[in-house]
Amino acid sequence: MTASTTFAECTRKVHEDRCNGIGRVQAIPCEELSPSEPAVRVVGMDIGVLLPTGTAQRGEADDPRKLVAFGRQAERLGFSSLFVNDSLISPRIEALTMLAALAPATENVTLGTGALLPFLRRPIQAAQSLASIDLLSGGRLTVTVGAGFPGRFGRPFYTLSEVPWERRFARLDETVALWRALWSGADSFHGEILQFDNIPPATRPSRAGGPPIWLGGATPAALVRTGRMYDGWLPYPPDPADYASGLRSIRKTAADAGRAAEDITPALFVTVRIDDDIESGRRALDAYARATYSMPLTELEKIQAVITGSTGQVLENLGQYVAAGARHIVTRLGALDLAAQRDQLDRIATLIPAVHASADHASRSEKS
């Protein structure tokens, strides 16, 4: 049995056992929230949320400890995953620290990175941290990895980490291979870049082989690498048609490598804001884009999936990605303080049943 097959089987088992409650949207004070009770999971579709760990997104005046209550509220409302992102060039709660805090405070949700930048950490140390979070969460971790943004957005990360920019994708793939080897009991590893002998016994994750590892990115090379060795795909293409074509390419590569389509989770990272109309939503998202990336919305939406408008308009646009094949949507809330983030969380939660229905319809159409 190959390592990738083992990962896929473990992923399916965890997803079958995991609950995805469709909760009623209520204005529940965060302080009163408790971990949600397991509910009936709607098979085939997951909808998650990115926690606002960055200071710019949650607001400087907000207590970051409230992020745990935010995550519990999301679980109570029916979101099936909580994701965090990774950075060294903007102030935020560190990604793995946040997941470790969420692990005992939640019950059923997947805890994920979107995306973790492995080169920021020593690879064996990172393997231990990830295995520890998987253990503390009872096997609920999903790790999306990336090599960083191109050009001026990515190079500072490598400079701060004292890791060469060159061969960054090969380094990423070798790091993932090292993690999987360690989690399976290896005591040595010999790649082209990473070389280790006499490795002490590593912390074993909750699941055999370790948590599912997804890849972020949608370049042709990233699509090939996803199809060959990763357990999921988490891109953010602005056009649903590009998502559909990318997913077809991944599945073809996977088939050529002897893998089944269901071995790879098709996910989507998308910035969402529900507002009175598109224009008011775009004004708010423009402020978000400038605070987060120092660029206007007109530039951001050229490179990332961004959706805004009324509830119906947002649902229609999300439905286009579902029709294109997305089955795990990670929503980033387009708001700039924790109160506004909570408001968006409540609004988007109202869409969960309709998005599930859209996925069910798309799945039936694929089979007919």
XYZ file of N, CA, C and O in Angstrom, residues 48-192:
580
model
N -15.802 25.867 5.725
C -15.014 26.308 6.859
C -14.792 27.805 6.849
O -15.252 28.524 5.959
N -14.056 28.269 7.849
C -13.783 29.693 7.974
C -12.342 29.895 8.416
O -11.796 29.103 9.197
N -11.716 30.926 7.889
C -10.373 31.315 8.298
C -10.480 32.230 9.505
O -11.171 33.258 9.458
N -9.813 31.887 10.595
C -9.852 32.735 11.779
C -9.020 33.999 11.553
O -7.941 33.946 10.954
N -9.512 35.149 12.032
C -8.784 36.408 11.838
C -7.629 36.549 12.830
O -7.673 37.361 13.758
N -6.575 35.764 12.645
C -5.446 35.776 13.572
C -4.563 37.003 13.399
O -3.830 37.374 14.312
N -4.619 37.635 12.219
C -3.814 38.831 11.986
C -4.386 40.041 12.696
O -5.608 40.219 12.773
N -3.499 40.887 13.197
C -3.950 42.088 13.903
C -4.810 42.971 13.013
O -5.804 43.555 13.461
N -4.470 43.059 11.731
C -5.228 43.912 10.813
C -6.652 43.413 10.636
O -7.571 44.212 10.413
N -6.866 42.108 10.741
C -8.192 41.546 10.498
C -9.066 41.504 11.751
O -10.287 41.587 11.657
N -8.475 41.359 12.904
C -9.308 41.273 14.112
C -9.388 42.612 14.838
O -10.219 42.786 15.723
N -8.502 43.570 14.496
C -8.486 44.866 15.154
C -7.498 44.899 16.304
O -7.421 43.949 17.099
N -6.729 45.953 16.395
C -5.694 46.049 17.425
C -6.263 46.080 18.834
O -5.617 45.651 19.788
N -7.486 46.587 18.979
C -8.070 46.719 20.319
C -8.694 45.425 20.815
O -8.998 45.300 22.003
N -8.886 44.449 19.931
C -9.561 43.214 20.322
C -8.599 42.252 21.011
O -7.445 42.109 20.616
N -9.095 41.587 22.047
C -8.311 40.608 22.784
C -8.163 39.351 21.932
O -9.155 38.702 21.596
N -6.931 38.969 21.565
C -6.761 37.781 20.712
C -7.239 36.494 21.366
O -7.497 35.506 20.665
N -7.386 36.479 22.692
C -7.886 35.277 23.350
C -9.336 34.982 22.964
O -9.808 33.852 23.109
N -10.033 35.987 22.441
C -11.407 35.776 21.990
C -11.484 34.957 20.708
O -12.570 34.551 20.296
N -10.335 34.730 20.075
C -10.324 33.918 18.863
C -10.767 32.481 19.144
O -11.349 31.823 18.283
N -10.477 31.985 20.337
C -10.921 30.637 20.687
C -12.450 30.599 20.736
O -13.083 29.683 20.195
N -13.068 31.594 21.366
C -14.529 31.668 21.398
C -15.102 31.850 19.996
O -16.163 31.310 19.674
N -14.382 32.584 19.151
C -14.795 32.769 17.759
C -14.850 31.413 17.054
O -15.801 31.096 16.335
N -13.824 30.602 17.268
C -13.796 29.279 16.665
C -14.921 28.391 17.175
O -15.550 27.646 16.405
N -15.194 28.471 18.465
C -16.290 27.677 19.037
C -17.636 28.138 18.490
O -18.541 27.334 18.249
N -17.773 29.443 18.297
C -19.008 29.953 17.716
C -19.183 29.425 16.293
O -20.291 29.018 15.904
N -18.101 29.410 15.527
C -18.182 28.901 14.157
C -18.618 27.440 14.152
O -19.458 27.023 13.338
N -18.069 26.644 15.052
C -18.466 25.241 15.140
C -19.940 25.132 15.491
O -20.678 24.310 14.927
N -20.410 25.949 16.422
C -21.808 25.926 16.851
C -22.744 26.285 15.689
O -23.851 25.732 15.573
N -22.294 27.180 14.822
C -23.122 27.638 13.708
C -23.162 26.652 12.548
O -23.946 26.835 11.619
N -22.316 25.625 12.573
C -22.361 24.622 11.516
C -21.186 24.600 10.578
O -21.168 23.802 9.639
N -20.200 25.471 10.774
C -18.990 25.399 9.952
C -18.238 24.117 10.316
O -18.142 23.744 11.486
N -17.696 23.447 9.319
C -17.068 22.151 9.559
C -15.554 22.226 9.655
O -14.912 21.203 9.917
N -14.961 23.416 9.472
C -13.507 23.524 9.617
C -13.121 24.924 10.052
O -13.801 25.906 9.746
N -12.004 24.992 10.774
C -11.395 26.256 11.192
C -9.973 26.270 10.659
O -9.181 25.378 10.969
N -9.657 27.268 9.845
C -8.333 27.367 9.248
C -7.597 28.597 9.768
O -8.215 29.571 10.205
N -6.276 28.539 9.740
C -5.424 29.676 10.084
C -4.363 29.809 9.018
O -3.989 28.830 8.360
N -3.870 31.044 8.820
C -2.785 31.208 7.861
C -1.483 31.553 8.574
O -1.445 31.687 9.795
N -0.421 31.687 7.796
C 0.935 31.699 8.316
C 1.682 32.905 7.759
O 1.550 33.209 6.568
N 2.443 33.584 8.593
C 3.185 34.752 8.116
C 4.272 35.126 9.110
O 4.174 34.809 10.301
N 5.300 35.781 8.580
C 6.317 36.395 9.436
C 6.429 37.890 9.207
O 7.207 38.554 9.881
N 5.673 38.417 8.248
C 5.859 39.818 7.884
C 4.674 40.689 8.281
O 4.583 41.834 7.867
N 3.761 40.146 9.076
C 2.685 40.966 9.632
C 2.331 40.385 10.997
O 2.380 39.172 11.199
N 1.978 41.236 11.971
C 1.700 40.741 13.331
C 0.448 39.880 13.370
O -0.593 40.248 12.832
N 0.558 38.717 14.027
C -0.564 37.786 14.117
C -0.257 36.745 15.179
O 0.886 36.610 15.628
N -1.271 36.008 15.572
C -1.063 34.843 16.421
C -0.503 33.729 15.535
O -1.071 33.408 14.491
N 0.609 33.150 15.949
C 1.285 32.135 15.140
C 0.354 30.967 14.874
O -0.427 30.554 15.738
N 0.430 30.421 13.653
C -0.562 29.472 13.167
C -0.688 28.221 14.034
O -1.796 27.835 14.443
N 0.419 27.549 14.323
C 0.335 26.295 15.067
C -0.027 26.528 16.528
O -0.674 25.682 17.152
N 0.346 27.680 17.059
C -0.065 28.041 18.417
C -1.580 28.188 18.485
O -2.227 27.724 19.429
N -2.159 28.815 17.454
C -3.609 28.997 17.412
C -4.327 27.659 17.323
O -5.321 27.409 18.015
N -3.824 26.762 16.485
C -4.460 25.449 16.350
C -4.356 24.643 17.635
O -5.287 23.915 18.001
N -3.222 24.766 18.329
C -3.063 24.058 19.599
C -4.069 24.555 20.629
O -4.596 23.776 21.435
N -4.367 25.864 20.604
C -5.362 26.417 21.523
C -6.774 25.945 21.167
O -7.615 25.739 22.043
N -7.047 25.763 19.869
C -8.375 25.350 19.426
C -8.635 23.865 19.644
O -9.789 23.442 19.788
N -7.567 23.065 19.665
C -7.735 21.608 19.719
C -8.598 21.152 20.894
O -9.568 20.409 20.695
N -8.314 21.562 22.140
C -9.151 21.090 23.249
C -10.446 21.878 23.411
O -11.326 21.457 24.165
N -10.573 22.996 22.711
C -11.748 23.849 22.873
C -12.853 23.523 21.879
O -13.957 24.044 21.985
N -12.567 22.666 20.909
C -13.547 22.282 19.901
C -13.724 20.768 19.919
O -12.919 20.045 20.498
N -14.779 20.309 19.246
C -15.106 18.890 19.300
C -15.025 18.191 17.952
O -14.470 17.101 17.852
N -15.595 18.797 16.928
C -15.816 18.085 15.671
C -15.154 18.710 14.457
O -14.931 18.030 13.464
N -14.872 19.993 14.496
C -14.385 20.676 13.308
C -12.976 20.229 12.934
O -12.137 19.934 13.788
N -12.710 20.210 11.632
C -11.355 20.051 11.130
C -10.567 21.304 11.500
O -11.083 22.422 11.422
N -9.321 21.123 11.902
C -8.420 22.243 12.164
C -7.384 22.258 11.056
O -6.701 21.252 10.817
N -7.270 23.373 10.350
C -6.426 23.384 9.166
C -5.549 24.608 9.038
O -5.772 25.642 9.675
N -4.529 24.476 8.209
C -3.658 25.598 7.856
C -3.926 25.968 6.408
O -4.126 25.105 5.558
N -3.927 27.259 6.127
C -4.225 27.691 4.760
C -3.485 28.959 4.367
O -4.093 29.998 4.343
N -2.242 28.870 4.079
C -1.426 27.653 4.049
C -0.247 27.825 5.019
O 0.195 28.939 5.292
N 0.236 26.687 5.525
C 1.443 26.678 6.341
C 2.652 26.818 5.418
O 2.682 26.236 4.336
N 3.641 27.576 5.863
C 4.880 27.752 5.100
C 5.978 26.965 5.810
O 6.603 27.458 6.743
N 6.223 25.721 5.414
C 7.138 24.859 6.171
C 8.554 25.406 6.308
O 9.232 25.130 7.297
N 9.007 26.184 5.346
C 10.381 26.672 5.413
C 10.605 27.652 6.560
O 11.747 27.978 6.892
N 9.540 28.129 7.184
C 9.692 29.020 8.335
C 10.147 28.269 9.580
O 10.511 28.899 10.576
N 10.104 26.938 9.534
C 10.400 26.130 10.718
C 11.381 25.013 10.355
O 11.407 24.548 9.231
N 12.150 24.563 11.324
C 12.995 23.398 11.112
C 12.093 22.198 10.824
O 11.088 21.995 11.515
N 12.397 21.398 9.827
C 11.435 20.374 9.375
C 11.096 19.319 10.411
O 9.925 18.906 10.513
N 12.055 18.855 11.188
C 11.752 17.835 12.186
C 10.949 18.439 13.333
O 10.022 17.820 13.867
N 11.279 19.679 13.700
C 10.509 20.372 14.735
C 9.056 20.541 14.285
O 8.113 20.329 15.059
N 8.865 20.925 13.008
C 7.509 21.107 12.490
C 6.738 19.792 12.504
O 5.537 19.768 12.823
N 7.410 18.693 12.159
C 6.740 17.386 12.179
C 6.229 17.067 13.582
O 5.119 16.539 13.750
N 7.029 17.379 14.592
C 6.617 17.124 15.969
C 5.432 18.010 16.364
O 4.480 17.548 16.999
N 5.485 19.290 15.980
C 4.387 20.205 16.319
C 3.085 19.767 15.668
O 2.022 19.757 16.302
N 3.145 19.395 14.394
C 1.934 18.978 13.685
C 1.374 17.679 14.264
O 0.157 17.538 14.432
N 2.256 16.727 14.557
C 1.796 15.482 15.162
C 1.151 15.742 16.517
O 0.141 15.112 16.874
N 1.707 16.684 17.274
C 1.158 17.004 18.589
C -0.245 17.598 18.473
O -1.150 17.243 19.237
N -0.438 18.493 17.515
C -1.763 19.086 17.319
C -2.759 18.028 16.871
O -3.914 18.005 17.311
N -2.316 17.127 15.998
C -3.202 16.052 15.561
C -3.612 15.181 16.743
O -4.776 14.779 16.862
N -2.675 14.894 17.629
C -2.989 14.108 18.821
C -3.944 14.853 19.737
O -4.933 14.292 20.226
N -3.662 16.127 19.998
C -4.486 16.907 20.919
C -5.900 17.116 20.389
O -6.838 17.300 21.172
N -6.051 17.101 19.068
C -7.377 17.306 18.478
C -8.099 15.997 18.202
O -9.232 16.007 17.702
N -7.465 14.878 18.489
C -8.096 13.596 18.213
C -8.151 13.263 16.735
O -9.091 12.621 16.267
N -7.122 13.695 15.985
C -7.063 13.353 14.566
C -7.873 14.263 13.671
O -8.388 13.831 12.643
N -7.971 15.551 14.031
C -8.789 16.487 13.236
C -7.957 17.472 12.413
O -8.495 18.421 11.855
N -6.660 17.264 12.300
C -5.798 18.223 11.621
C -5.723 17.959 10.124
O -5.632 16.807 9.688
N -5.761 19.017 9.330
C -5.454 18.984 7.899
C -4.418 20.072 7.638
O -4.601 21.214 8.072
N -3.351 19.733 6.952
C -2.235 20.663 6.763
C -2.128 21.050 5.288
O -1.749 20.233 4.449
N -2.506 22.285 4.963
C -2.226 22.816 3.631
C -0.877 23.509 3.680
O -0.603 24.281 4.595
N -0.032 23.217 2.691
C 1.306 23.804 2.650
C 1.480 24.609 1.374
O 0.778 24.405 0.382
N 2.438 25.523 1.428
C 2.792 26.312 0.259
C 4.229 26.766 0.360
O 4.849 26.688 1.426
N 4.747 27.255 -0.757
C 6.125 27.739 -0.791
C 6.197 29.253 -0.685
O 7.274 29.834 -0.771
N 5.051 29.915 -0.475
C 5.046 31.367 -0.342
C 4.678 32.045 -1.645
O 4.752 31.461 -2.733
N 4.275 33.295 -1.534
C 3.925 34.078 -2.709
C 5.160 34.317 -3.565
O 6.287 34.353 -3.060
N 4.991 34.523 -4.863
C 6.133 34.856 -5.708
C 6.600 36.295 -5.484
O 5.880 37.127 -4.926
N 7.827 36.551 -5.888
C 8.342 37.920 -5.916
C 8.417 38.598 -4.569
O 8.791 38.003 -3.561
N 8.022 39.868 -4.565
C 8.232 40.724 -3.398
C 7.442 40.266 -2.181
O 7.803 40.574 -1.046
N 6.362 39.506 -2.378
C 5.583 39.044 -1.240
C 6.218 37.828 -0.576
O 6.007 37.579 0.604
N 6.979 37.044 -1.329
C 7.515 35.812 -0.787
C 8.964 35.862 -0.345
O 9.337 35.229 0.646
N 9.790 36.606 -1.051
C 11.218 36.604 -0.745
C 11.556 37.040 0.683
O 12.462 36.459 1.298
N 10.862 38.032 1.261
C 11.203 38.415 2.649
C 11.054 37.265 3.639
O 11.806 37.187 4.617
N 10.106 36.358 3.414
C 9.953 35.207 4.297
C 11.227 34.363 4.306
O 11.691 33.908 5.348
N 11.791 34.144 3.127
C 12.986 33.315 3.018
C 14.191 34.006 3.632
O 15.032 33.367 4.275
N 14.267 35.307 3.445
C 15.375 36.059 4.049
C 15.326 35.955 5.567
O 16.345 35.674 6.220
N 14.146 36.144 6.147
C 14.005 36.065 7.599
C 14.260 34.652 8.120
O 14.708 34.471 9.252
N 13.959 33.647 7.298
C 14.134 32.261 7.719
C 15.518 31.720 7.411
O 15.828 30.581 7.766
N 16.324 32.491 6.704
C 17.680 32.074 6.314
C 17.650 30.784 5.500
O 18.475 29.888 5.668
N 16.661 30.711 4.620
C 16.508 29.575 3.720
C 16.603 30.101 2.289
O 16.007 31.132 1.968
N 17.344 29.424 1.403
C 17.492 29.936 0.033
C 16.181 29.935 -0.734
O 15.360 29.016 -0.598
N 15.956 30.950 -1.535
C 14.787 31.081 -2.385
C 14.787 30.024 -3.492
O 13.748 29.514 -3.878
N 15.982 29.698 -3.980
C 16.119 28.734 -5.061
C 15.649 27.343 -4.608
O 15.820 26.961 -3.470
N 15.047 26.613 -5.527
C 14.577 25.243 -5.328
C 13.550 25.149 -4.185
O 13.450 24.144 -3.485
N 12.770 26.199 -4.021
C 11.822 26.244 -2.912
C 10.727 25.189 -3.049
O 10.253 24.655 -2.042
N 10.329 24.861 -4.280
C 9.274 23.865 -4.449
C 9.803 22.461 -4.168
O 9.094 21.635 -3.566
N 11.028 22.194 -4.581
C 11.634 20.899 -4.250
C 11.808 20.758 -2.748
O 11.580 19.684 -2.173
N 12.184 21.855 -2.084
C 12.328 21.826 -0.632
C 10.987 21.547 0.044
O 10.914 20.778 1.012
N 9.936 22.159 -0.469
C 8.605 21.939 0.092
C 8.207 20.466 -0.018
O 7.774 19.841 0.964
N 8.347 19.899 -1.210
C 7.952 18.503 -1.406
C 8.791 17.556 -0.559
O 8.279 16.570 -0.015
N 10.086 17.840 -0.428
C 10.936 16.990 0.405
C 10.565 17.095 1.879
O 10.621 16.109 2.615
N 10.187 18.289 2.307
C 9.774 18.461 3.700
C 8.541 17.626 3.998
O 8.458 16.944 5.031
N 7.576 17.653 3.089
C 6.362 16.843 3.264
C 6.710 15.356 3.274
O 6.194 14.585 4.096
N 7.596 14.945 2.372
C 8.014 13.537 2.343
C 8.711 13.153 3.649
O 8.520 12.048 4.169
N 9.525 14.059 4.194
C 10.191 13.808 5.472
C 9.167 13.648 6.588
O 9.263 12.716 7.401
N 8.185 14.538 6.650
C 7.157 14.431 7.680
C 6.468 13.072 7.619
O 6.310 12.383 8.635
N 6.064 12.675 6.430
C 5.358 11.409 6.289
C 6.238 10.233 6.711
O 5.760 9.274 7.324
N 7.523 10.334 6.377
C 8.440 9.260 6.774
C 8.581 9.192 8.286
O 8.535 8.110 8.883
N 8.741 10.353 8.916
C 8.864 10.387 10.373
C 7.616 9.856 11.045
O 7.692 9.086 12.014
N 6.463 10.263 10.563
C 5.192 9.836 11.161
C 4.953 8.340 10.974
O 4.133 7.744 11.671
N 5.665 7.745 10.015
C 5.541 6.298 9.785
C 6.658 5.505 10.449
O 6.752 4.294 10.254
N 7.528 6.212 11.206
C 8.535 5.519 11.979
C 9.944 5.517 11.421
O 10.822 4.827 11.963
N 10.225 6.269 10.362
C 11.565 6.285 9.780
C 12.579 6.882 10.753
O 12.258 7.807 11.515
N 13.819 6.377 10.721
C 14.885 6.934 11.557
C 15.978 7.588 10.727
O 17.024 7.979 11.253
N 15.734 7.730 9.418
C 16.665 8.448 8.550
C 15.899 8.951 7.340
O 14.807 8.464 7.028
N 16.471 9.932 6.657
C 15.844 10.485 5.452
C 16.939 11.042 4.562
O 17.802 11.798 5.025
N 16.889 10.692 3.279
C 17.918 11.157 2.361
C 17.264 11.663 1.077
O 16.912 10.879 0.192
N 17.078 12.985 1.034
C 16.597 13.628 -0.167
C 17.725 14.377 -0.845
O 18.885 14.287 -0.438
N 17.367 15.144 -1.857
C 18.379 15.949 -2.532
C 18.783 17.155 -1.699
O 19.921 17.614 -1.773
